[in-house]
C-alpha cells in the first residue's frame, strides 16, 4: 500500500510538472528582440512614427509606452506573434520605455540636428567621389575579422569609416566636395553560401546585401563613427552621400524566414519569380502589367528577396528608414540602388516624404542603361504615362558613360558624345545628371582595350567640364586597373597595413600617377574657380570625328573647351562671334597657344590626344 501511495504521489508529481510545462508553452512570456526605428527626433514631419517591434510571443500582449510617448490607434500583430506594428506619437526628447506585456525595450527621442550645413543636397558645384568602403583604407584593424582575407578578392579587406575619416585631407586636396560611399548597412557576417563566386562562397564586403536596414556593418564601424565621419567631412567642406537599397534585402535577412506581413516580399524563398531584366517594358506605355511583372517583382539572380513596396507596411518601413539615416546623421544625399525595379508609385511617396523633411536634399538613382529614352523616363519633374511623377532628382548618366569609354579609352570617334548629349531634351533636368567615367560595377577605365593615361586625362577633362555633376571613382586618379567585378574594386595603395607604397601622398605615386593626380586636381580647381564651368549652358561649337569643341556660357561669361581625341595633332577653326566678345583667350591647361578671336573665328592647334580649356 505504501508503495502504491508512493507511486501515486510520484505520478501526481509528474503530472503537475507536465501541466506546468504545457501552461508555460501556452503562455510564454513575450520577448522583444528589436525595435525599428531605434530612435526618432523632435519636430519631425513624421509623427506619429510607426514602430515595428520584432520579438516572440507578442500576440495578445499589451503595448505600453512611457511618458513622452503616446500610442495612437490599435497595434497590429502578425499571425506568428513575431512582429507588432504600432504608431507612437513622439512628445518629448529622452530615452523612453516601451513594453509589450512583460517585455521591455527603450526608444530614444533625440533633439533634431541643427540644419545649418547639413542635409545639403548636391549640385553641379560638387565633385563627387565614389568610395567602396572596404577597399579604400583600413583605419581600425580591430574590426577586420571575420571573413577577412586581403588575398581573397571576395572577402573583406579591412577598409572602414575611420579609414575614410583619415583620408579626408587627401580628398580635399584632389578637389572632391562630396563622397558617395557604398552601403554601410549591416551585412551577413559569415560566408555567403547562396551567392557563389567562381564556385566558392562570397561575402557582402560591397554592402549590397543588407540584413539589418538600421545597422552599421561591424567591419566598417558604428553609428557613432558614421556621425563622426559626417561631422568631420562637413567641417572640411565635403558632403556625404549614402548608398541605399530599397528593392531587395540580402539573402540572409531574418525577414526571409519570418515575414513581418504575409506580403512583405514578392513571393517567398520557396516560390518566387526570377528577375527577367526586361527593363524596356518599364517605360513602354503599351506594355501590359504582366509583361513587367518579372522585372518588377522577380528576385535578383533568383536569390535576392524582392521587397513588395505595394504592401503599406513595407512602404512605411522603407520611407521611415531613409528619413532616419538622414535625420540622425545629417548626411546630404542618397544614391539609390536598382531604382527601376521599384514601383514609381512608391518612389513618388518616398521622394515626397524625403523633400518634406529635408527640402534641399538630392537623390540620384541608378538606372544602368545606355539608352536616353529609357533612362530619362525615370527622372522626376514630369508626370509620365502612368500618371506618376517619381520626384527623382538625378540619374547616373550611363548613356554618356559608354560613349566616354568608347571615345577616350578605345579611341573610337568622339562624335558619339555630342550625339548622346543631343538627346538631353528628353530629360526634365539634364544639368543635375551625375556624369562618370568609372564606377564599381564596371571594369576600370584603364582596363579597357586601348586605354592610355592620355585618354584617361581626356575623359576627366570632359567629365569635369561638360554639363552635370561630375563623379570620380576612387583609384581612377591613380590609373588603377581592374577589368571586371570585383577586380575593379581593388585596394587603394597605401590604405592598408603593409602596403608597399602609399599613394595618398605624392612620394608614394609613380611619375604617371602624380601627373594624372595633378591634372585632375587642376581640372577640379578650374571648375571651382570658374562658375561658368559649373552652371554655364552647354553649347556645342564644333564636332568632327575626333575633335569636339564646346562652350559653357552664362550671358557674356564664356569658357571654351576643345578636345582632340586623335592620334595626331589637329588644327581646327570654328566661329565664336555669336557667343563671345572679341578678346584674348588663355588655355588653362597649357597645351595650346593664346588665341585671338578678332576675326570672330577661333583657330586652335592641339597636340595629339589633348584638351584645352579657354577662358578670357
Ligand atoms: Ca578595419
Ligand atoms: Ca555584419
Ligand atoms: Ca522589385
PDB file of N, CA, C and O and ligand atoms in Angstrom, residues 146-147 156 184-190 204 211-212 215-220, ligand 2:
ATOM      1  N   UNK A 146      35.349  38.986 -38.849  1.00  0.00           N
ATOM      2  CA  UNK A 146      35.717  37.730 -39.507  1.00  0.00           C
ATOM      3  C   UNK A 146      35.675  37.851 -41.037  1.00  0.00           C
ATOM      4  O   UNK A 146      35.455  38.940 -41.558  1.00  0.00           O
ATOM      5  N   UNK A 147      35.808  36.709 -41.710  1.00  0.00           N
ATOM      6  CA  UNK A 147      35.823  36.580 -43.171  1.00  0.00           C
ATOM      7  C   UNK A 147      36.674  37.686 -43.799  1.00  0.00           C
ATOM      8  O   UNK A 147      36.280  38.357 -44.742  1.00  0.00           O
ATOM      9  N   UNK A 156      36.322  40.378 -47.040  1.00  0.00           N
ATOM     10  CA  UNK A 156      36.588  41.709 -46.500  1.00  0.00           C
ATOM     11  C   UNK A 156      38.090  41.982 -46.508  1.00  0.00           C
ATOM     12  O   UNK A 156      38.892  41.086 -46.210  1.00  0.00           O
ATOM     13  N   UNK A 184      26.592  51.027 -46.128  1.00  0.00           N
ATOM     14  CA  UNK A 184      27.182  50.684 -44.829  1.00  0.00           C
ATOM     15  C   UNK A 184      26.197  49.903 -43.968  1.00  0.00           C
ATOM     16  O   UNK A 184      26.421  49.692 -42.792  1.00  0.00           O
ATOM     17  N   UNK A 185      25.070  49.474 -44.536  1.00  0.00           N
ATOM     18  CA  UNK A 185      24.128  48.621 -43.790  1.00  0.00           C
ATOM     19  C   UNK A 185      24.864  47.408 -43.235  1.00  0.00           C
ATOM     20  O   UNK A 185      25.802  46.892 -43.853  1.00  0.00           O
ATOM     21  N   UNK A 186      24.336  46.892 -42.157  1.00  0.00           N
ATOM     22  CA  UNK A 186      24.855  45.634 -41.606  1.00  0.00           C
ATOM     23  C   UNK A 186      24.593  44.504 -42.604  1.00  0.00           C
ATOM     24  O   UNK A 186      23.461  44.258 -42.988  1.00  0.00           O
ATOM     25  N   UNK A 187      25.663  43.865 -43.005  1.00  0.00           N
ATOM     26  CA  UNK A 187      25.578  42.697 -43.891  1.00  0.00           C
ATOM     27  C   UNK A 187      25.906  41.435 -43.100  1.00  0.00           C
ATOM     28  O   UNK A 187      26.408  41.492 -41.979  1.00  0.00           O
ATOM     29  N   UNK A 188      25.648  40.309 -43.719  1.00  0.00           N
ATOM     30  CA  UNK A 188      25.861  38.990 -43.115  1.00  0.00           C
ATOM     31  C   UNK A 188      27.336  38.801 -42.758  1.00  0.00           C
ATOM     32  O   UNK A 188      28.216  39.103 -43.562  1.00  0.00           O
ATOM     33  N   UNK A 189      27.603  38.280 -41.555  1.00  0.00           N
ATOM     34  CA  UNK A 189      28.978  38.177 -41.073  1.00  0.00           C
ATOM     35  C   UNK A 189      29.584  36.796 -41.226  1.00  0.00           C
ATOM     36  O   UNK A 189      30.615  36.505 -40.639  1.00  0.00           O
ATOM     37  N   UNK A 190      28.901  35.956 -41.976  1.00  0.00           N
ATOM     38  CA  UNK A 190      29.500  34.652 -42.253  1.00  0.00           C
ATOM     39  C   UNK A 190      29.626  34.479 -43.759  1.00  0.00           C
ATOM     40  O   UNK A 190      29.200  35.345 -44.523  1.00  0.00           O
ATOM     41  N   UNK A 204      29.607  39.826 -48.164  1.00  0.00           N
ATOM     42  CA  UNK A 204      28.910  41.064 -48.519  1.00  0.00           C
ATOM     43  C   UNK A 204      29.784  42.284 -48.336  1.00  0.00           C
ATOM     44  O   UNK A 204      29.296  43.339 -47.936  1.00  0.00           O
ATOM     45  N   UNK A 211      21.260  42.912 -44.096  1.00  0.00           N
ATOM     46  CA  UNK A 211      20.485  42.014 -43.237  1.00  0.00           C
ATOM     47  C   UNK A 211      19.875  42.800 -42.081  1.00  0.00           C
ATOM     48  O   UNK A 211      19.108  42.268 -41.302  1.00  0.00           O
ATOM     49  N   UNK A 212      20.241  44.082 -41.957  1.00  0.00           N
ATOM     50  CA  UNK A 212      19.599  44.961 -40.986  1.00  0.00           C
ATOM     51  C   UNK A 212      19.675  46.376 -41.553  1.00  0.00           C
ATOM     52  O   UNK A 212      20.751  46.969 -41.619  1.00  0.00           O
ATOM     53  N   UNK A 215      21.245  48.877 -39.116  1.00  0.00           N
ATOM     54  CA  UNK A 215      22.541  48.620 -38.518  1.00  0.00           C
ATOM     55  C   UNK A 215      23.678  49.128 -39.378  1.00  0.00           C
ATOM     56  O   UNK A 215      23.548  49.249 -40.592  1.00  0.00           O
ATOM     57  N   UNK A 216      24.809  49.438 -38.740  1.00  0.00           N
ATOM     58  CA  UNK A 216      26.033  49.755 -39.474  1.00  0.00           C
ATOM     59  C   UNK A 216      26.903  48.494 -39.450  1.00  0.00           C
ATOM     60  O   UNK A 216      27.059  47.862 -38.404  1.00  0.00           O
ATOM     61  N   UNK A 217      27.428  48.123 -40.595  1.00  0.00           N
ATOM     62  CA  UNK A 217      28.265  46.931 -40.698  1.00  0.00           C
ATOM     63  C   UNK A 217      29.441  47.019 -39.717  1.00  0.00           C
ATOM     64  O   UNK A 217      30.169  48.007 -39.703  1.00  0.00           O
ATOM     65  N   UNK A 218      29.626  45.959 -38.925  1.00  0.00           N
ATOM     66  CA  UNK A 218      30.679  45.974 -37.900  1.00  0.00           C
ATOM     67  C   UNK A 218      32.065  46.109 -38.512  1.00  0.00           C
ATOM     68  O   UNK A 218      32.972  46.626 -37.870  1.00  0.00           O
ATOM     69  N   UNK A 219      32.244  45.626 -39.723  1.00  0.00           N
ATOM     70  CA  UNK A 219      33.552  45.777 -40.376  1.00  0.00           C
ATOM     71  C   UNK A 219      33.857  47.252 -40.674  1.00  0.00           C
ATOM     72  O   UNK A 219      35.020  47.601 -40.877  1.00  0.00           O
ATOM     73  N   UNK A 220      32.825  48.069 -40.739  1.00  0.00           N
ATOM     74  CA  UNK A 220      33.021  49.468 -41.133  1.00  0.00           C
ATOM     75  C   UNK A 220      33.030  50.420 -39.938  1.00  0.00           C
ATOM     76  O   UNK A 220      33.647  51.473 -39.993  1.00  0.00           O
TER      77      UNK A 220
HETATM   78 CA1  LIG B   2      27.582  42.376 -40.221  1.00  0.00          CA
END
